[in-house]
CSV table of C-alpha atoms and ligand atoms in Angstrom, one decimal:
chain,number,residue,atom,x,y,z
A,1,MET,CA,20.1,133.7,155.8
A,2,ASP,CA,15.8,132.8,156.7
A,3,LEU,CA,16.0,133.7,160.1
A,4,PRO,CA,12.8,132.9,162.1
A,5,PHE,CA,12.5,136.1,163.6
A,6,LYS,CA,15.3,138.8,164.1
A,7,PRO,CA,15.9,140.1,167.6
A,8,ASP,CA,17.6,143.6,167.8
A,9,LEU,CA,21.2,142.6,168.9
A,10,SER,CA,22.7,146.1,167.5
A,11,SER,CA,24.2,147.1,170.5
A,12,LYS,CA,25.6,143.6,171.5
A,13,THR,CA,29.0,142.2,171.2
A,14,ALA,CA,28.7,137.9,170.9
A,15,VAL,CA,31.5,135.5,171.6
A,16,VAL,CA,30.8,132.4,169.8
A,17,THR,CA,33.6,129.8,170.8
A,18,GLY,CA,33.6,126.6,168.5
A,19,GLY,CA,32.1,129.3,166.1
A,20,ALA,CA,33.6,128.1,162.8
A,21,GLY,CA,32.0,124.4,163.6
A,22,VAL,CA,29.2,123.2,161.7
A,23,LEU,CA,26.6,123.8,164.1
A,24,CYS,CA,28.1,127.3,165.7
A,25,SER,CA,28.7,128.6,162.3
A,26,GLU,CA,25.2,129.1,161.8
A,27,PHE,CA,25.0,130.9,165.6
A,28,CYS,CA,27.3,133.1,164.4
A,29,SER,CA,25.7,134.0,160.9
A,30,ALA,CA,22.5,135.0,162.7
A,31,LEU,CA,24.0,137.0,165.7
A,32,ALA,CA,25.6,139.0,163.1
A,33,GLU,CA,22.5,139.3,161.3
A,34,CYS,CA,20.9,140.4,164.0
A,35,GLY,CA,23.4,143.2,164.6
A,36,ALA,CA,25.6,142.2,167.1
A,37,LYS,CA,29.4,142.2,166.6
A,38,VAL,CA,30.7,138.6,166.6
A,39,ALA,CA,33.8,137.4,167.5
A,40,ILE,CA,34.6,133.7,166.3
A,41,LEU,CA,36.8,132.0,168.6
A,42,GLY,CA,38.5,128.4,167.5
A,43,ARG,CA,41.5,126.8,167.5
A,44,THR,CA,42.0,127.5,163.7
A,45,LEU,CA,42.1,131.0,162.8
A,46,SER,CA,41.9,130.7,159.4
A,47,LYS,CA,38.5,128.9,159.6
A,48,CYS,CA,37.3,131.2,161.9
A,49,GLU,CA,39.0,134.4,159.6
A,50,ALA,CA,37.4,132.5,156.7
A,51,LEU,CA,33.7,132.6,158.3
A,52,ALA,CA,34.2,135.9,159.4
A,53,GLU,CA,35.2,137.0,155.9
A,54,GLU,CA,31.5,135.5,154.6
A,55,ILE,CA,29.8,137.3,157.2
A,56,LYS,CA,31.3,140.7,156.4
A,57,ALA,CA,31.0,140.4,153.1
A,58,ALA,CA,27.2,139.8,153.7
A,59,GLY,CA,26.8,143.1,155.7
A,60,GLY,CA,27.6,141.8,159.0
A,61,GLU,CA,30.7,142.4,161.7
A,62,ALA,CA,33.0,139.9,162.5
A,63,MET,CA,36.2,138.8,163.5
A,64,GLY,CA,38.2,135.6,163.9
A,65,VAL,CA,40.4,134.8,167.1
A,66,CYS,CA,42.3,132.2,167.6
A,67,ALA,CA,42.0,130.4,171.2
A,68,ASP,CA,42.2,126.6,172.6
A,69,VAL,CA,39.5,127.2,175.1
A,70,THR,CA,41.6,124.9,177.9
A,71,ASP,CA,44.1,127.0,177.8
A,72,ARG,CA,43.6,129.9,179.9
A,73,ALA,CA,46.4,132.2,178.9
A,74,ALA,CA,44.9,131.9,175.1
A,75,VAL,CA,41.6,132.8,176.3
A,76,GLU,CA,43.0,136.0,178.1
A,77,GLU,CA,44.8,136.9,174.9
A,78,ALA,CA,41.5,136.2,172.9
A,79,HIS,CA,39.4,138.5,175.7
A,80,LYS,CA,42.1,141.6,175.2
A,81,LYS,CA,41.6,141.2,171.0
A,82,VAL,CA,37.9,140.9,171.7
A,83,LEU,CA,38.0,144.0,174.3
A,84,ASP,CA,40.0,146.4,171.9
A,85,ALA,CA,38.4,145.5,168.7
A,86,TYR,CA,34.6,145.6,170.0
A,87,GLY,CA,34.2,146.1,173.6
A,88,LYS,CA,32.7,144.1,176.5
A,89,CYS,CA,31.5,140.4,175.8
A,90,ASP,CA,27.3,140.4,176.2
A,91,ILE,CA,26.7,137.1,174.8
A,92,LEU,CA,28.9,133.9,175.1
A,93,ILE,CA,28.3,130.7,173.4
A,94,ASN,CA,30.2,127.7,174.7
A,95,GLY,CA,30.1,126.1,171.1
A,96,ALA,CA,33.6,124.1,171.3
A,97,GLY,CA,33.0,120.9,172.5
A,98,GLY,CA,33.3,117.2,171.2
A,99,ASN,CA,34.7,113.1,172.2
A,100,LYS,CA,37.5,111.0,171.0
A,101,PRO,CA,37.9,107.9,169.4
A,102,GLY,CA,40.0,106.8,172.3
A,103,ALA,CA,37.2,107.2,174.8
A,104,THR,CA,34.7,105.3,172.7
A,105,SER,CA,34.0,101.8,172.9
A,106,ASP,CA,33.5,99.3,169.9
A,107,ASP,CA,30.6,97.6,171.3
A,108,GLU,CA,27.1,99.0,172.9
A,109,PHE,CA,27.0,95.8,175.7
A,110,PHE,CA,30.4,94.3,177.3
A,111,SER,CA,31.0,90.5,176.5
A,112,MET,CA,33.7,88.4,177.8
A,113,ASP,CA,34.6,87.7,174.3
A,114,THR,CA,36.4,91.0,173.9
A,115,LEU,CA,38.1,90.9,177.0
A,116,ASN,CA,41.9,90.2,175.2
A,117,ASP,CA,40.3,90.7,171.8
A,118,PRO,CA,43.5,93.2,170.3
A,119,GLY,CA,41.0,94.2,167.3
A,120,LYS,CA,38.0,95.6,169.9
A,121,LYS,CA,38.1,98.4,172.1
A,122,SER,CA,36.1,97.5,175.2
A,123,PHE,CA,35.6,99.2,177.8
A,124,PHE,CA,38.8,98.4,179.4
A,125,ASP,CA,40.6,99.7,177.0
A,126,LEU,CA,39.4,103.2,177.2
A,127,GLY,CA,42.3,105.6,177.5
A,128,ALA,CA,42.4,107.4,180.9
A,129,GLY,CA,44.1,110.3,179.0
A,130,ASP,CA,41.6,110.9,175.8
A,131,PHE,CA,38.7,110.4,178.8
A,132,SER,CA,40.2,113.5,180.6
A,133,ASP,CA,40.7,115.6,177.3
A,134,VAL,CA,36.9,114.9,176.5
A,135,PHE,CA,35.9,116.0,180.2
A,136,SER,CA,39.1,119.1,179.8
A,137,LEU,CA,37.4,120.3,176.3
A,138,ASN,CA,33.8,119.9,177.2
A,139,ILE,CA,33.7,121.1,180.9
A,140,LEU,CA,36.7,123.6,181.1
A,141,GLY,CA,36.2,124.3,177.8
A,142,THR,CA,33.4,125.8,179.0
A,143,PHE,CA,34.3,127.1,182.6
A,144,ILE,CA,37.2,128.5,181.6
A,145,PRO,CA,35.6,130.9,178.7
A,146,THR,CA,32.9,131.5,180.8
A,147,GLN,CA,35.2,132.7,183.6
A,148,GLU,CA,37.1,134.9,181.0
A,149,PHE,CA,34.0,136.9,179.4
A,150,ALA,CA,31.4,136.9,182.0
A,151,ARG,CA,33.5,139.1,184.0
A,152,ASP,CA,32.8,141.6,180.9
A,153,MET,CA,28.9,140.5,182.2
A,154,ALA,CA,29.5,140.7,185.8
A,155,GLU,CA,31.2,144.5,185.2
A,156,ALA,CA,27.6,145.9,183.0
A,157,GLY,CA,25.1,144.0,185.3
A,158,CYS,CA,23.8,142.1,182.3
A,159,GLY,CA,24.4,139.2,179.9
A,160,CYS,CA,23.6,135.9,178.1
A,161,ILE,CA,25.4,132.7,178.4
A,162,ILE,CA,24.2,129.8,176.5
A,163,ASN,CA,25.9,126.4,176.8
A,164,ILE,CA,25.4,123.3,174.5
A,165,SER,CA,24.5,120.3,175.8
A,166,SER,CA,23.5,117.1,174.8
A,167,MET,CA,20.8,114.4,174.3
A,168,ASN,CA,23.7,112.3,176.2
A,169,ALA,CA,23.4,114.6,179.5
A,170,PHE,CA,19.7,113.2,179.8
A,171,THR,CA,20.2,109.7,179.6
A,172,PRO,CA,24.0,108.3,178.4
A,173,LEU,CA,24.6,107.4,174.6
A,174,THR,CA,25.8,103.8,174.2
A,175,LYS,CA,29.6,103.7,173.5
A,176,ILE,CA,30.7,107.0,174.4
A,177,PRO,CA,30.9,107.3,178.4
A,178,ALA,CA,33.6,110.3,178.2
A,179,TYR,CA,31.1,112.6,176.4
A,180,SER,CA,28.1,111.5,177.6
A,181,ALA,CA,29.2,112.3,181.5
A,182,ALA,CA,30.9,115.4,180.3
A,183,LYS,CA,27.5,116.9,178.3
A,184,SER,CA,25.9,115.9,181.9
A,185,GLY,CA,28.4,117.8,183.4
A,186,VAL,CA,27.8,121.1,181.4
A,187,SER,CA,24.0,120.7,182.0
A,188,ASN,CA,24.7,120.7,185.8
A,189,PHE,CA,27.3,123.5,185.5
A,190,THR,CA,24.3,125.3,183.2
A,191,GLU,CA,22.0,125.2,186.6
A,192,TRP,CA,24.9,125.9,188.7
A,193,LEU,CA,25.8,128.9,187.0
A,194,ALA,CA,22.3,130.4,186.5
A,195,VAL,CA,22.3,129.9,190.4
A,196,HIS,CA,25.0,131.4,190.9
A,197,PHE,CA,25.0,134.6,188.7
A,198,ALA,CA,20.9,135.1,189.7
A,199,LYS,CA,21.2,138.3,191.5
A,200,THR,CA,23.8,140.1,188.7
A,201,GLY,CA,21.7,140.1,185.8
A,202,ILE,CA,23.6,137.4,183.9
A,203,ARG,CA,21.2,134.7,182.4
A,204,CYS,CA,23.1,131.1,181.8
A,205,ASN,CA,20.9,128.4,179.7
A,206,ALA,CA,22.0,125.5,177.4
A,207,ILE,CA,20.4,123.7,174.7
A,208,ALA,CA,20.4,120.1,174.0
A,209,PRO,CA,20.6,119.4,170.4
A,210,GLY,CA,19.4,115.8,169.4
A,211,PHE,CA,20.5,114.8,166.1
A,212,PHE,CA,22.1,116.3,162.8
A,213,SER,CA,23.2,114.9,160.2
A,214,THR,CA,26.6,116.6,159.2
A,215,GLU,CA,29.4,116.3,157.6
A,216,GLN,CA,31.2,115.2,160.9
A,217,ASN,CA,29.3,112.0,161.1
A,218,ALA,CA,28.5,111.4,157.6
A,219,ALA,CA,30.4,108.0,157.7
A,220,LEU,CA,28.6,106.8,160.9
A,221,LEU,CA,25.4,107.6,159.2
A,222,TRP,CA,25.1,107.1,156.3
A,223,ASN,CA,26.9,104.1,154.0
A,224,GLU,CA,28.7,104.9,150.8
A,225,ASP,CA,25.2,104.3,148.7
A,226,GLY,CA,23.4,106.4,150.8
A,227,THR,CA,21.5,104.3,152.5
A,228,PRO,CA,21.3,104.7,156.2
A,229,THR,CA,23.4,102.7,158.6
A,230,ALA,CA,22.2,100.6,161.5
A,231,ARG,CA,23.1,103.7,164.0
A,232,THR,CA,20.5,105.9,161.7
A,233,GLU,CA,18.1,103.3,161.5
A,234,LYS,CA,17.8,103.0,165.5
A,235,ILE,CA,18.2,107.1,165.8
A,236,LEU,CA,15.3,107.8,164.0
A,237,SER,CA,13.3,105.0,165.3
A,238,GLN,CA,14.0,106.8,168.4
A,239,THR,CA,12.9,110.1,167.4
A,240,PRO,CA,9.5,110.4,167.5
A,241,MET,CA,9.6,113.0,164.4
A,242,GLY,CA,11.4,110.3,162.4
A,243,ARG,CA,13.9,112.5,161.0
A,244,PHE,CA,17.2,114.5,161.7
A,245,GLY,CA,17.2,118.1,162.7
A,246,LYS,CA,18.8,120.7,160.2
A,247,PRO,CA,21.8,122.8,162.0
A,248,GLU,CA,19.2,126.1,161.2
A,249,GLU,CA,16.8,124.6,163.5
A,250,LEU,CA,18.3,125.5,166.3
A,251,THR,CA,19.2,128.9,165.5
A,252,GLY,CA,15.2,130.4,166.9
A,253,ALA,CA,16.0,128.8,170.0
A,254,VAL,CA,19.4,130.3,170.1
A,255,LEU,CA,18.2,134.0,169.4
A,256,PHE,CA,15.0,133.6,171.8
A,257,LEU,CA,17.9,132.9,174.7
A,258,CYS,CA,19.9,135.5,173.6
A,259,ASP,CA,17.2,138.2,173.6
A,260,ASP,CA,16.2,139.4,176.6
A,261,ASN,CA,12.8,141.0,175.5
A,262,CYS,CA,11.9,137.0,174.8
A,263,SER,CA,13.4,135.1,177.3
A,264,GLY,CA,14.2,137.9,180.4
A,265,PHE,CA,13.1,135.6,183.2
A,266,MET,CA,14.5,132.2,181.6
A,267,THR,CA,17.8,130.9,183.3
A,268,GLY,CA,18.9,127.3,184.3
A,269,VAL,CA,17.0,125.8,181.6
A,270,VAL,CA,18.2,123.2,179.3
A,271,LEU,CA,16.0,123.1,176.1
A,272,PRO,CA,16.1,120.1,174.3
A,273,ILE,CA,15.6,120.3,169.9
A,274,ASP,CA,15.5,116.8,169.1
A,275,GLY,CA,12.2,115.7,167.5
A,276,GLY,CA,11.0,114.3,170.7
A,277,PHE,CA,13.6,112.3,171.0
A,278,ASN,CA,14.1,113.2,174.8
A,279,ALA,CA,10.4,112.6,175.3
A,280,TYR,CA,10.0,109.1,173.8
A,281,SER,CA,10.6,106.2,176.1
A,282,GLY,CA,10.8,103.7,173.1
A,283,VAL,CA,7.2,102.2,173.7
B,301,NAD,N1,26.6,118.0,165.9
B,301,NAD,C1,25.4,116.9,166.9
B,301,NAD,O1,24.9,116.6,166.2
B,301,NAD,C2,25.7,117.9,168.3
B,301,NAD,C3,24.7,117.1,168.9
B,301,NAD,C4,24.8,117.7,170.4
B,301,NAD,C5,25.9,118.8,170.9
B,301,NAD,N2,26.6,118.8,170.1
B,301,NAD,C6,27.6,119.8,170.5
B,301,NAD,O2,27.3,121.0,169.7
B,301,NAD,C7,29.0,122.1,169.9
B,301,NAD,C8,29.3,121.8,168.5
B,301,NAD,O3,29.2,120.7,167.9
B,301,NAD,P1,29.2,120.5,166.0
B,301,NAD,O4,28.6,119.3,165.7
B,301,NAD,O5,29.2,122.0,165.4
B,301,NAD,O6,31.0,120.3,165.7
B,301,NAD,P2,32.3,121.1,165.0
B,301,NAD,O7,33.1,119.8,165.3
B,301,NAD,O8,32.0,121.3,163.9
B,301,NAD,O9,32.8,122.2,166.0
B,301,NAD,C9,33.0,122.2,167.2
B,301,NAD,C10,34.2,123.5,167.2
B,301,NAD,O10,34.8,123.6,167.8
B,301,NAD,C11,36.1,123.8,167.3
B,301,NAD,N3,37.1,123.0,169.1
B,301,NAD,C12,37.3,121.8,169.1
B,301,NAD,N4,38.3,121.8,170.3
B,301,NAD,C13,38.4,122.9,170.5
B,301,NAD,C14,39.2,123.5,171.4
B,301,NAD,N5,40.0,122.9,172.3
B,301,NAD,N6,39.7,125.2,171.2
B,301,NAD,C15,39.1,125.9,170.7
B,301,NAD,N7,37.5,125.2,169.9
B,301,NAD,C16,37.5,124.0,169.5
B,301,NAD,C17,36.6,122.8,166.7
B,301,NAD,O11,37.5,123.2,165.9
B,301,NAD,C18,35.1,123.4,165.6
B,301,NAD,O12,35.6,124.2,164.7
B,301,NAD,C19,29.8,120.8,170.6
B,301,NAD,O13,29.9,121.2,171.9
B,301,NAD,C20,28.8,119.6,170.3
B,301,NAD,O14,29.5,119.0,171.5
B,301,NAD,C21,26.7,118.6,168.7
């Protein structure tokens, strides 16, 4: 793969949760190309192992490890496997995250007409269980792996944690209250961890990706005939650069934050990578 620059991570072990996903698979490949041994942690072992095989075929070192990031026992078990195979974790990317349809309202603005309409999911129809699941995945799913893998870093007296926040952490996006609040929590937790670990040599930062057109959200963003949906038009009109990001455009920032030579005095930062979306008031 074409990397913007290549820090030497050859003595490092990296753990990437949600590592087989659209964005994090890019990070896994990039870390491996920089020499890191990469543990790809996710719920579906076959996907993690398939990516590990791809990385190995390209000359890198990687392994798939199965764990649900909200399940402490499973993450503990995964940690043991990483320790056995690669040794202590130096770099942790908390990439597992996401939203649920049951925690998403159909409309941007509440209207009384929808209150008793069985065909419309208004704010009042959102499920507490779904809301809680989104918090659990994004917040606990960051907290538990950090508690587990940062132990290695505390013992070593150095290490790097990168969390994945989102644009909706700065200003909530319509329709997705749980995901917005949870990512806001991820940003806040990033700052808290940065301060808490500041005397230990562990740095903790986050990236906040803007909008990326991937397979996952294709149906939301593009009509069947390939024309943009109304949501796409809205996103692009609010993105000063006027386009979606490409997953590989996050890689430079991730490598930069991983490398002590580049960012050794940076901790507690939530870095927007968004074509200017966060800076634009719309006027
Ligand atoms: N795609 C975007 O535009 C975008 C924008 C901002 C932030 N993000 C964030 O970036 C991260 C990666 O997103 P993505 O778009 O690549 O999504 P993705 O769905 O492709 O990747 C997420 C990965 O996490 C895994 N996962 C989900 N729940 C898990 C669990 N409980 N335990 C372990 N693994 C689990 C999934 O299997 C998947 O491989 C997420 O935190 C997401 O919230 C994405």
